[in-house]
Coordinates of C-alpha atoms in Angstrom, one line a residue:
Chain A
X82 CA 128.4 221.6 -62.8
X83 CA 131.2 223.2 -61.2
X84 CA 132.7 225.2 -64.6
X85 CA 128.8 226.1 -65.1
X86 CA 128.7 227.5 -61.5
X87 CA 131.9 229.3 -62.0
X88 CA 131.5 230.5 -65.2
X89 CA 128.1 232.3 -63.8
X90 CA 130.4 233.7 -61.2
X91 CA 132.4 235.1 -63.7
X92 CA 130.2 236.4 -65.7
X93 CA 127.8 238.2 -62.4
X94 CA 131.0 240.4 -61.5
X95 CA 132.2 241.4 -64.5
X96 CA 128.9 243.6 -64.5
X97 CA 129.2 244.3 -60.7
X98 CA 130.0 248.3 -60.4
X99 CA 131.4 247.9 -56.6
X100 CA 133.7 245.1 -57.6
X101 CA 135.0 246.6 -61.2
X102 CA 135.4 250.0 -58.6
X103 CA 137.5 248.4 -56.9
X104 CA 139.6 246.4 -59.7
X105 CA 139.9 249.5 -61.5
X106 CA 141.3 251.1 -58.2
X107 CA 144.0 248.1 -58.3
X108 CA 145.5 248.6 -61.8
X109 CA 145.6 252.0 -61.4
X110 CA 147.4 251.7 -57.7
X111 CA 150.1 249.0 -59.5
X112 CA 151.1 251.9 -62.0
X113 CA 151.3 254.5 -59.4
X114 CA 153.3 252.2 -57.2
X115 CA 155.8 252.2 -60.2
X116 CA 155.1 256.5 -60.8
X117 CA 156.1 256.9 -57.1
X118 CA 159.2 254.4 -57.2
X119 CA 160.7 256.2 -60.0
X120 CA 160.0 259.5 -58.2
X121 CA 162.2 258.6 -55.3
X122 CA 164.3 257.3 -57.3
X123 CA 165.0 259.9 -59.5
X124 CA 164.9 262.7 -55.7
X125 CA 167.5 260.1 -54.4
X126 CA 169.6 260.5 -57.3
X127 CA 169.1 263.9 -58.0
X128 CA 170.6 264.6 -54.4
X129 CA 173.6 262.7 -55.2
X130 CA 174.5 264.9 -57.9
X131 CA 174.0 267.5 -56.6
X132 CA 176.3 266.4 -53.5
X133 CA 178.8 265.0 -56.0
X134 CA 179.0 268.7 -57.1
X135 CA 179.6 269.5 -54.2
X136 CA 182.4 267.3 -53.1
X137 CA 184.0 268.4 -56.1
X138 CA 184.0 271.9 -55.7
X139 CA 186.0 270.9 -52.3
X140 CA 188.3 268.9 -54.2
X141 CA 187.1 265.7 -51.9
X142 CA 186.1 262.5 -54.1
X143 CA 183.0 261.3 -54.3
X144 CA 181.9 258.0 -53.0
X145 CA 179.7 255.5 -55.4
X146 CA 176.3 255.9 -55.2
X147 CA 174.7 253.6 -53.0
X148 CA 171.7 253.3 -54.7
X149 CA 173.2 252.3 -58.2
X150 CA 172.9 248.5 -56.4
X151 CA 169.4 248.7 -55.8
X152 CA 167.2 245.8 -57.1
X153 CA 164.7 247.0 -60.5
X154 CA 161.9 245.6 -58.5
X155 CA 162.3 248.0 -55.0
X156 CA 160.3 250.9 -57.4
X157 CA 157.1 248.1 -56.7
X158 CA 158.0 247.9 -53.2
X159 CA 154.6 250.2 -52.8
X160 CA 152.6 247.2 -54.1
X161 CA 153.5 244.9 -50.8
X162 CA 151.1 247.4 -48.7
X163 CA 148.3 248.0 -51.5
X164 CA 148.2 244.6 -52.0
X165 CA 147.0 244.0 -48.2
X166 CA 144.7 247.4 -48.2
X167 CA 143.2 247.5 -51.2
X168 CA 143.5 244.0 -52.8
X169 CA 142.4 242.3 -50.2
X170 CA 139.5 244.4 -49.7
X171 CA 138.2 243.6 -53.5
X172 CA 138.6 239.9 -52.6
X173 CA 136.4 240.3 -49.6
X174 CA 133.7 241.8 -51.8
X175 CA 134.2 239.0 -54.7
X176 CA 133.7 236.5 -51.9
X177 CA 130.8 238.4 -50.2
X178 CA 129.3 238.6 -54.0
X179 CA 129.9 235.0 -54.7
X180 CA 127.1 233.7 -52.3
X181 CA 125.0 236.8 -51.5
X182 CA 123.0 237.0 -53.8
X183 CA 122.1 233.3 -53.8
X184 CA 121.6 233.8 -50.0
X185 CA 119.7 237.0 -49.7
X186 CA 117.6 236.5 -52.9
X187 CA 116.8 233.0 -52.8
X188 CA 118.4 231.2 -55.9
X189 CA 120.0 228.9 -53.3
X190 CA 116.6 227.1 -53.4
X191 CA 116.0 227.2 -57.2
X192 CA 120.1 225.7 -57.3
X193 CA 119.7 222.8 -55.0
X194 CA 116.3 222.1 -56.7
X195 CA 118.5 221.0 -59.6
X196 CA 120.9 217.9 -59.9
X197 CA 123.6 219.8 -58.1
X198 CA 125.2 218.9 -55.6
X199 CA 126.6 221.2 -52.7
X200 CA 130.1 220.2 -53.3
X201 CA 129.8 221.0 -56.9
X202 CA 128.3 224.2 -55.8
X203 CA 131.3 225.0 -53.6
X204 CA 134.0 223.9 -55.9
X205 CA 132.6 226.3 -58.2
X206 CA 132.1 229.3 -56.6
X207 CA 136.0 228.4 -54.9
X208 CA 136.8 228.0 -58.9
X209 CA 135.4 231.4 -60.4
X210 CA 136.9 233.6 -57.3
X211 CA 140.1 231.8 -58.1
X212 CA 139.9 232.6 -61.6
X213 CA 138.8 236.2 -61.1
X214 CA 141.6 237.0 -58.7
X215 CA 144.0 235.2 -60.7
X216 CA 143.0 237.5 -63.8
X217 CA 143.2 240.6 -61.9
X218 CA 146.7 239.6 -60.4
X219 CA 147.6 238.7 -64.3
X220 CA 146.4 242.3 -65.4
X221 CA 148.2 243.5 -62.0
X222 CA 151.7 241.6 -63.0
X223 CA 151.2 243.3 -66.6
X224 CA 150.7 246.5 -65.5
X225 CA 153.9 246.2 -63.1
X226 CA 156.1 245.3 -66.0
X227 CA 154.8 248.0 -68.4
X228 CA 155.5 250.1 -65.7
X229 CA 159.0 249.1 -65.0
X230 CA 159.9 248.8 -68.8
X231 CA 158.5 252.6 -69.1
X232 CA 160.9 253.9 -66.2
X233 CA 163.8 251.9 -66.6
X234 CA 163.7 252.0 -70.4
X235 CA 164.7 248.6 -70.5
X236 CA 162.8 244.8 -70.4
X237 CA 162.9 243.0 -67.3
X238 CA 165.3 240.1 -67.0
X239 CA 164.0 236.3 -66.7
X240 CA 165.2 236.2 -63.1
X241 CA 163.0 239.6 -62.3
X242 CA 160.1 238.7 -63.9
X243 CA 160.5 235.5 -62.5
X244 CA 160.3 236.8 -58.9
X245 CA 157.3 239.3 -60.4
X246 CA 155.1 236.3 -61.0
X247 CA 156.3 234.3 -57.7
X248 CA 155.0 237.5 -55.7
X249 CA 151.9 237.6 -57.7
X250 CA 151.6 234.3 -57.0
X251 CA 152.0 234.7 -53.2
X252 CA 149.7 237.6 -53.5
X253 CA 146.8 235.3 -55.3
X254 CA 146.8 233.2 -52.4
X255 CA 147.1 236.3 -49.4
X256 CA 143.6 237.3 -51.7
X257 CA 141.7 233.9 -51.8
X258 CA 142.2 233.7 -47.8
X259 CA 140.0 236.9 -47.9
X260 CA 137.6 236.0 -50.5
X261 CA 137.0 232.9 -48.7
X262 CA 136.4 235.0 -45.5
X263 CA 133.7 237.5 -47.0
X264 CA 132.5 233.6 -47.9
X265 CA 131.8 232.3 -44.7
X266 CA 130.6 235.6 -43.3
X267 CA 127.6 235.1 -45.7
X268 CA 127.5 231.9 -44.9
X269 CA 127.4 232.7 -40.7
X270 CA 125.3 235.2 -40.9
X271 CA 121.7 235.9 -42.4
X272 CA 121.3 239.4 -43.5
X273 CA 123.6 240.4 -46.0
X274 CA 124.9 243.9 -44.3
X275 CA 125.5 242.0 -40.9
X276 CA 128.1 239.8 -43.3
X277 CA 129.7 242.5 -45.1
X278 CA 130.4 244.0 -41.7
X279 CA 131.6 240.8 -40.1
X280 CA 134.0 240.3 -43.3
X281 CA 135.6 243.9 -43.3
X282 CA 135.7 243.4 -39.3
X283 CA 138.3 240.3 -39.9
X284 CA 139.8 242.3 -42.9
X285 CA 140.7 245.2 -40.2
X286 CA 141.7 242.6 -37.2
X287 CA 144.2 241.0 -39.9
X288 CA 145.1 243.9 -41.5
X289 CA 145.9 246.4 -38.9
X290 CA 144.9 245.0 -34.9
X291 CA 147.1 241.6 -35.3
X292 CA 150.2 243.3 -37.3
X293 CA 150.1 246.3 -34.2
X294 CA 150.0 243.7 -31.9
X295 CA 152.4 241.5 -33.0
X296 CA 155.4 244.0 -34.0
X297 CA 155.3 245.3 -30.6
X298 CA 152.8 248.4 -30.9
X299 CA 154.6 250.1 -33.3
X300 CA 152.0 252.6 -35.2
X301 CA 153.9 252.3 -38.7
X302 CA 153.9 249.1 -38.8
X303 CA 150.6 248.1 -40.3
X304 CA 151.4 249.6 -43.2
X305 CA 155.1 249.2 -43.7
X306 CA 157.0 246.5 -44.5
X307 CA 158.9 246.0 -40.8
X308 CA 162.1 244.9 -39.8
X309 CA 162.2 242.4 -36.5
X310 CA 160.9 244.6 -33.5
X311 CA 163.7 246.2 -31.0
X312 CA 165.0 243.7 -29.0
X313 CA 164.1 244.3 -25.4
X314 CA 163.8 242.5 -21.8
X315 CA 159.8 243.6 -20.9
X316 CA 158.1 240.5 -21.0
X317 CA 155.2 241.7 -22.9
X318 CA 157.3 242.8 -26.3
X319 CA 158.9 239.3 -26.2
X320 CA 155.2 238.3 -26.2
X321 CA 154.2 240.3 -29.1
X322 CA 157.9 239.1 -30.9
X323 CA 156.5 236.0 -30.4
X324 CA 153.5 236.1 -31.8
X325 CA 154.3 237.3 -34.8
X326 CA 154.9 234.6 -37.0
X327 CA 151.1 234.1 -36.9
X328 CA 150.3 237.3 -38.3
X329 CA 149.2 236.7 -41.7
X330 CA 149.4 240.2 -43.0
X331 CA 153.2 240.7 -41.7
X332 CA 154.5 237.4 -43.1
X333 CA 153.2 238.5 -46.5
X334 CA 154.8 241.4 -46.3
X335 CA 157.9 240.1 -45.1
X336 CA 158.3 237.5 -47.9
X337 CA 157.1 239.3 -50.2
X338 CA 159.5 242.3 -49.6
X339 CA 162.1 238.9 -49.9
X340 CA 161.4 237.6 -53.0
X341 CA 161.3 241.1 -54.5
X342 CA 164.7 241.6 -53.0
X343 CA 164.0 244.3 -51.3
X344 CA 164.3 243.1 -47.2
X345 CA 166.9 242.4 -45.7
X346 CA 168.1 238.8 -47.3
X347 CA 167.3 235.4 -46.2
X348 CA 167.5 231.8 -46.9
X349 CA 165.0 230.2 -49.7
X350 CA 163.3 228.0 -46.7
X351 CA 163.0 231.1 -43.8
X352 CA 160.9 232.9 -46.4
X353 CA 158.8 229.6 -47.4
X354 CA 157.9 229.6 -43.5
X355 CA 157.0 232.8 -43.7
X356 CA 154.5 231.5 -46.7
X357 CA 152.9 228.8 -44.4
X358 CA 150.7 231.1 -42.4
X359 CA 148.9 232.4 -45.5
X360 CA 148.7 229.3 -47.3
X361 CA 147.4 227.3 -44.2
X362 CA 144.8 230.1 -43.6
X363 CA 143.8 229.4 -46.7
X364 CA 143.1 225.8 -46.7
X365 CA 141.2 226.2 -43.3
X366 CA 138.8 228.7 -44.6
X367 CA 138.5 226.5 -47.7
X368 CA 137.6 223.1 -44.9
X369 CA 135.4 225.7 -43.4
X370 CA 133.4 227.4 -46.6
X371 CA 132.8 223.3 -47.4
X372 CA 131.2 222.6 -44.1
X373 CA 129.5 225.4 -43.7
X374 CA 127.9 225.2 -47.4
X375 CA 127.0 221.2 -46.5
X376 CA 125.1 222.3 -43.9
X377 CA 123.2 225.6 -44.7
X378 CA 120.1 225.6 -44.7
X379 CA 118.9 227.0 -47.8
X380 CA 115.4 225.8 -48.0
X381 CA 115.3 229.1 -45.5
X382 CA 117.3 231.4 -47.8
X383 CA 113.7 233.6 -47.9
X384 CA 110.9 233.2 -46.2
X385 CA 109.4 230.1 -45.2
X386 CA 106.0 229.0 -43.6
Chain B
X101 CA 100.1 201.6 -63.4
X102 CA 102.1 204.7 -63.6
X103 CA 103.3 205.7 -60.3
X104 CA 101.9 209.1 -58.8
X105 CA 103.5 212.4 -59.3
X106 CA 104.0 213.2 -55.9
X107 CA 103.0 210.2 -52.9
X108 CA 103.7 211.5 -49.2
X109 CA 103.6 208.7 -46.4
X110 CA 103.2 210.2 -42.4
X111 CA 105.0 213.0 -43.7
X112 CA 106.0 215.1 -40.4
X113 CA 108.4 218.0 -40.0
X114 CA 109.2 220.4 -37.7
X115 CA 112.1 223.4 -37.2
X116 CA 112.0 223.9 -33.5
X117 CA 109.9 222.1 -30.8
X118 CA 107.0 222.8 -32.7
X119 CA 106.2 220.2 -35.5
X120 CA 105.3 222.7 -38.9
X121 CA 103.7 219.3 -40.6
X122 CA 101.7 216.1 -38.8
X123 CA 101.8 212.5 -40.0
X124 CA 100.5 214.0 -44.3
X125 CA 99.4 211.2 -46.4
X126 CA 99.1 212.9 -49.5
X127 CA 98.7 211.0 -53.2
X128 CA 98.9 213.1 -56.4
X129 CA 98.2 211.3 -59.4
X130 CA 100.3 212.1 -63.1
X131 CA 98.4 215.0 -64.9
X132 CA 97.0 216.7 -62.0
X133 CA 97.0 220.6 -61.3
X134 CA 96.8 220.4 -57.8
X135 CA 96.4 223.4 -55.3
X136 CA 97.5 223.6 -51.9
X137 CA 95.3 225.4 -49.7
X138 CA 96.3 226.8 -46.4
X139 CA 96.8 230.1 -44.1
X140 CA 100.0 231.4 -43.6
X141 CA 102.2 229.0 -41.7
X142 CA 100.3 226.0 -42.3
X143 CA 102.7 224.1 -43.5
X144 CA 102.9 224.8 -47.6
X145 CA 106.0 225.7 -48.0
X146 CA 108.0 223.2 -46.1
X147 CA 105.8 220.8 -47.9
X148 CA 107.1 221.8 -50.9
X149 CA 110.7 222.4 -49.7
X150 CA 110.4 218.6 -49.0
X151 CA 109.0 217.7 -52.1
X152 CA 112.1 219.3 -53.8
X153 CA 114.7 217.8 -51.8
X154 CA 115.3 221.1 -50.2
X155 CA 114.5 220.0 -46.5
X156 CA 114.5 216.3 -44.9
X157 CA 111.5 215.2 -43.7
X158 CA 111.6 214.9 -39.9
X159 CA 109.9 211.6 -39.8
X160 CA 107.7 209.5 -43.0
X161 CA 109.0 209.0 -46.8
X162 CA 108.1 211.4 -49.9
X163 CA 108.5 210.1 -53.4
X164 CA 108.0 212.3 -56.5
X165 CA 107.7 210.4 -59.9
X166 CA 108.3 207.3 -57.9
X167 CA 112.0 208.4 -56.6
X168 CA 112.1 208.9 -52.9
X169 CA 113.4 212.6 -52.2
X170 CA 116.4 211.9 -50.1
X171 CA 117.2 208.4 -51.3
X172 CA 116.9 209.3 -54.7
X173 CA 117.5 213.3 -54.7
X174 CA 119.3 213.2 -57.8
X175 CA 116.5 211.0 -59.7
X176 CA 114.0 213.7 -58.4
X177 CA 115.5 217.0 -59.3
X178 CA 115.9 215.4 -63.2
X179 CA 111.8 215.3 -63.2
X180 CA 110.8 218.2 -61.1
X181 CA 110.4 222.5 -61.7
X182 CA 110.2 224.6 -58.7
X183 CA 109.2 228.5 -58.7
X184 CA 109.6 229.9 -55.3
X185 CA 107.6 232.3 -54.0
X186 CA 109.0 236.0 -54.7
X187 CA 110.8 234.7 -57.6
X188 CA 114.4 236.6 -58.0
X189 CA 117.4 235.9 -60.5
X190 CA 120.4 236.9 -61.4
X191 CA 119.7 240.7 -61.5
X192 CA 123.0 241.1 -63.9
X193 CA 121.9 238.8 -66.3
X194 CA 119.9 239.0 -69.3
X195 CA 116.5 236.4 -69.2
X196 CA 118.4 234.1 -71.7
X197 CA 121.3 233.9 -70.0
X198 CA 119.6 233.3 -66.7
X199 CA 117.5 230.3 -68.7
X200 CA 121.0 228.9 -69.9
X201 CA 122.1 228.6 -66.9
X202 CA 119.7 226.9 -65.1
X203 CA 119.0 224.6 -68.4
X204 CA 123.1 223.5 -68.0
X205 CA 122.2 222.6 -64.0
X206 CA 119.5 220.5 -65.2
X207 CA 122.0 219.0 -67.8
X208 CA 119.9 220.3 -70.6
X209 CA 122.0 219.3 -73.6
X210 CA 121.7 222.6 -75.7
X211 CA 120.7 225.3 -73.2
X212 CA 120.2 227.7 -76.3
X213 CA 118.2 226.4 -77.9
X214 CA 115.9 225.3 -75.2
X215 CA 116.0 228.9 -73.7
X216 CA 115.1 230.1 -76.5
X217 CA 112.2 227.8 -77.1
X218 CA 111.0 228.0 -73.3
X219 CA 110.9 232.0 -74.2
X220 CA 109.3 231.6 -77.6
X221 CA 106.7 229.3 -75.4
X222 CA 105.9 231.4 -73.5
X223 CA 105.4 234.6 -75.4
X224 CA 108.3 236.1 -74.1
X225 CA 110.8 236.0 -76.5
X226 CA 111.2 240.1 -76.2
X227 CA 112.4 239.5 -72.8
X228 CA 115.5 237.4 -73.6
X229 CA 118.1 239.9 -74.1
X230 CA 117.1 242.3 -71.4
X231 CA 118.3 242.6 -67.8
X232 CA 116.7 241.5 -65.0
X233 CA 116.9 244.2 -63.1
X234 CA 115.0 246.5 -65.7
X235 CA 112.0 243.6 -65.0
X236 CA 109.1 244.6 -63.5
X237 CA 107.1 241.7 -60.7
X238 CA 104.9 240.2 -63.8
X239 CA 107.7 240.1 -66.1
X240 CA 110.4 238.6 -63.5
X241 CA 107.1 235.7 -62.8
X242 CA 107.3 235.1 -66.2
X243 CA 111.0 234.4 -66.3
X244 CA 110.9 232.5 -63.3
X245 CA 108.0 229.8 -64.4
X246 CA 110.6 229.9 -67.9
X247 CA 113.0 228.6 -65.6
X248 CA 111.1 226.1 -64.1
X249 CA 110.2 224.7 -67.6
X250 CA 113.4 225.0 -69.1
X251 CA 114.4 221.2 -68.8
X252 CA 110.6 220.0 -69.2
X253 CA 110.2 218.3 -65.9
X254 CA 107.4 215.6 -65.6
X255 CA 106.1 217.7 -62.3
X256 CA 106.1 221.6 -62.2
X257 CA 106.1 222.9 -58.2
X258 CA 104.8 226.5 -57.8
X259 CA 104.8 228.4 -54.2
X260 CA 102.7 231.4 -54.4
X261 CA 103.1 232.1 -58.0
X262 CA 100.1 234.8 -57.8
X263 CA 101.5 236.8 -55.0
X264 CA 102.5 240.5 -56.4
X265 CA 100.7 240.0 -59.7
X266 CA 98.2 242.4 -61.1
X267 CA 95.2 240.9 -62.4
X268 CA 96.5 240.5 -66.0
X269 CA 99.7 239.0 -64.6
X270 CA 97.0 236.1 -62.2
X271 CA 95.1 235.8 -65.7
X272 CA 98.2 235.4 -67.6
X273 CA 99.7 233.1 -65.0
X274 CA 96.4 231.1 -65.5
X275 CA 96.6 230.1 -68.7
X276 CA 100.2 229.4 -68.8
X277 CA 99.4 226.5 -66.0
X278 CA 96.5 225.9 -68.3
X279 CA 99.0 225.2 -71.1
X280 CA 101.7 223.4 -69.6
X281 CA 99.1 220.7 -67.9
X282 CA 97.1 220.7 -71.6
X283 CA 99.7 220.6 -74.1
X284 CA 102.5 219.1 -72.1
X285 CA 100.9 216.8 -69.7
X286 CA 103.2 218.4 -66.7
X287 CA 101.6 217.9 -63.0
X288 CA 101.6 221.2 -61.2
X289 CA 101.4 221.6 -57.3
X290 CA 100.9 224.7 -57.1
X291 CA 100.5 226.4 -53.4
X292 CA 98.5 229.4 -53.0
X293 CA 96.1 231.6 -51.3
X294 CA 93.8 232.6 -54.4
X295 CA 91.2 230.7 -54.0
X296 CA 89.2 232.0 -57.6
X297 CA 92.8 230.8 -59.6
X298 CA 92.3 227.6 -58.1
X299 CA 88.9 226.9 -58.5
X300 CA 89.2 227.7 -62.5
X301 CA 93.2 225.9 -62.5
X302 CA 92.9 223.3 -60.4
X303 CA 91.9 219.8 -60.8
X304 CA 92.2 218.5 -56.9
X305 CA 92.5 220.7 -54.2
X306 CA 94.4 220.0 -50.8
X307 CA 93.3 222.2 -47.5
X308 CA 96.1 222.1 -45.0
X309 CA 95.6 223.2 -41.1
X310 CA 98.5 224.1 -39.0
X311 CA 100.4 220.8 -40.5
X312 CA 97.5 218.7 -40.7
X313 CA 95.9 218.2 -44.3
X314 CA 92.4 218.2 -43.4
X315 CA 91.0 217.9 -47.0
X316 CA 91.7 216.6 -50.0
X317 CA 89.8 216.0 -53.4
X318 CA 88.6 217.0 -56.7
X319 CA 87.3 220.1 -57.0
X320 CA 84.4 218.6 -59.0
X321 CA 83.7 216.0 -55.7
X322 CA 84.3 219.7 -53.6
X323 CA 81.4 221.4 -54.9
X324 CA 79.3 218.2 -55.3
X325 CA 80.1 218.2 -51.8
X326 CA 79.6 221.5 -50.6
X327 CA 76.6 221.8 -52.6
X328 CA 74.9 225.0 -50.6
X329 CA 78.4 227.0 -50.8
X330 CA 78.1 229.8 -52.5
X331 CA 82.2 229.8 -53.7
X332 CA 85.1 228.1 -52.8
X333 CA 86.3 230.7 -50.4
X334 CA 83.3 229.8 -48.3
X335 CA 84.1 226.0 -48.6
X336 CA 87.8 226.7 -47.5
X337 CA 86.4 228.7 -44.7
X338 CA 83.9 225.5 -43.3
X339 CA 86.8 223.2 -43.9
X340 CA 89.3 225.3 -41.7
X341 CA 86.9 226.0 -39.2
X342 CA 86.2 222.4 -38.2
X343 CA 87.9 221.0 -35.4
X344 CA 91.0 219.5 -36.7

């Protein structure tokens, strides 16, 4: 019962416009995070040459360039902040589309008139949005490498690709914590706008109020990968300092900008804690979705007498 | 002696304070096409939800082809069709692959081939490979009682299957429940509010009140009964309008 549910999940938003918008909107972000890496790159270099020149003509040697050393993966670095906009913005809607419709138009009844069960139901719907945001982070981790092979004319090494798939992999699960929240907010609530707007209301309090809270009010922040916040005495930054381990959306960012190589570098086991937030979110949302699913009411899914 | 389609014993319920059904002894024998009379929020609906294990009785036991419906919910769902009122699928799906997928939850060994055969049986084999969401009401009915047959329960549950028909659609809707009783010996409850359909569908009617069922018999008994009524509407009307 559960591959039959998921496999109907699959099948539903493949021919959903809003959620292949949004898809298509990925991909085509992942290739432009490569376009705009190799741009810097090549402005970065350009200047060097041109100050190498220059340093010649004065007879003073030039030093290496500093940027020779950087990793092949810092021209994805873009993909650590479109991952958290944009991603996680499609995985709300797969979530939200995952029960809606069984909510709002009533199949919930014609379901649970069969020999299903709700954990069966739950497993699969938890199944196909797995499976759907794991395809889309496959496509996602092909279109990176394309990219990367395309600019740096040459193929990725094991260990790169290795850490390619190990941030898709983080990414997967930063994605199913918000496909699990536009899950429950159909689940909470009864119309289906009301949980569309509940869901992109968490989606903004963990995208942009709890990182600006937590790295101490600093307006780039929410979008930037961020370095540890200026140390200072006022009680209220060593507050927000604090906090900041339980922003989701910053530790992603943080370990993801680690296992691409391109943070400041750190032990294997500081960046695993910096995993635990996300994963942890994860499995109570999961816990959650479960209860809540056990205990709806979907004899009331449309109207009743 | 087979047991009865559908047996409910001091079947109450209610949501809130309020109790929506009182104390319902109701016995529906194998074969029947039963109708469910009632006005709006008397009680239909949750009746039914109960009857197909969608809600738990607040108080009293309901079997359906013998199994009790929260005992036995699995043994219940195997034998029973249910066709909500203001029938929707899955609006990105074709028919077919709607009736697939509803044949699979009901553990119908080749879903294919039975959609195709519930289509075929119904005349509406042309609809198969289209869309829902091209479907107008009468065609989307049609799909929906297809995927209440699918799996060829024993008993067929329909709640307001007229509503938003036109009068070919009721007529067409007719003989369909006609069929399936005739030719494949399902038991329908069907709940309604058109009370010509049932008088030409229905075998035994049921008259419910604001939770109470108030009446229940053939409707060959009803009109021996309510011999100086000039239709059934006017029989439904003396029934409500007696002191419960």
């Amino acid at each position: 019962m559960t591959r039959v549910i998921a496999t109907q999940l699959l099948l539903t938003l493949r021919r959903q416009r809003t959620f292949l918008a949004l898809l298509v909107t990925l991909l085509v972000m992942t290739a432009l995070a490569g376009l705009i890496g190799w741009i810097s790159h090549r402005t970065i270099f350009k200047v060097y040459d041109q100050a190498v020149l220059l340093l010649a003509k004065t007879g003073s040697p030039a030093p290496p360039n500093p940027f020779d050393t950087r990793p092949t993966l810092a021209l994805l670095s873009n993909m650590v902040i479109y991952i958290p906009l944009i991603g996680a913005l499609m995985a709300l809607v797969l979530g939200h589309l995952s029960l809606a419709d069984d909510e709002s138009s009533g199949i919930g009844r014609m379901i649970f008139s069969r020999r299903v069960s709700r954990r069966n139901y739950v497993a699969g719907k938890m199944l196909g949005a797995t499976t759907a945001l794991a395809a889309i982070m496959a496509a996602s981790l092909v279109v990176s490498v394309v990219s990367l092979l395309i600019v740096n004319g040459a193929i990725l090494s094991a260990a790169d690709l290795g850490r390619l798939v190990l941030f898709y992999l983080l990414s997967l699960t930063y994605l199913m914590a918000f496909a699990l929240v536009g899950m429950v907010s159909v689940l909470l609530t009864r119309r289906r706008s009301m949980a569309l707007l509940l869901a992109l209301g968490v989606w903004l309090v963990l995208t942009f109020a709890i990182p600006q809270f937590t790295s101490g009010l600093r307006p780039t922040a929410s979008l930037n990968p961020i370095t540890d916040p200026v140390s200072t005495s006022q009680t209220f930054f060593d507050v927000t300092a604090r906090a900041r381990p339980l922003s989701v959306s910053e530790q992603y960012k943080e370990a993801s900008t680690r296992i691409l190589e391109i943070g400041t570098a750190e032990s294997v086991s500081a960046t695993t804690l910096r995993i635990l937030p996300t994963g942890g979110l994860v499995l109570v949302l999961a816990a959650l979705t479960v209860l809540l699913v056990d205990r709806h009411d979907y004899s009331r899914s449309s109207a009743h007498e | 002696m087979a047991d009865p389609a559908v047996e409910m014993r001091g079947v109450s319920h209610r949501y809130t304070s309020d109790p929506v059904l009182r104390d319902i002894d109701l016995t529906i024998e194998q074969g029947e096409v039963f109708g469910f009379l009632g006005h709006n929020g008397a009680g239909k609906t949750t009746a039914v939800n109960i009857l197909t294990t969608l809600l738990v009785p607040s108080a009293g036991t309901a079997r359906v082809c013998g199994y009790d419906v929260v005992a036995d919910r699995r043994k219940v769902t195997e034998c029973i069709g249910y066709l909500p009122s203001d029938v929707r699928l899955y609006d990105h799906m074709t028919a077919t692959e709607n009736l697939e997928f509803f044949a699979k939850l009901s553990g119908v060994s080749d879903p294919r081939k039975a959609a195709a055969g519930t289509l075929d049986y119904l005349g509406s084999s042309d609809l198969g490979p289209l869309r829902m969401s091209t479907f107008s009401t009468g065609m989307r009915q049609r799909i929906g009682i297809a995927q209440a047959i699918v799996h060829q329960p024993r008993v067929l549950f329909l709640d307001e299957p007229t509503s938003g028909l036109d009068p070919t659609g009721v007529r067409q809707l007719r003989e369909t429940i006609s069929r399936l009783n005739g030719e494949l010996g399902m038991t329908v409850f069907m709940n309604t509010h058109l009370l010509s359909e049932v008088a030409r569908v229905c075998s035994t009617i049921g008259v419910l009140n604001h939770g109470e069922l108030i009446y229940k018999d053939s409707m060959a008994k009803t009109t021996e009964r309510f011999p100086n009524e000039a239709s059934l509407e006017d029989i439904y009307e003396r029934m409500e309008s007696r002191p419960a």
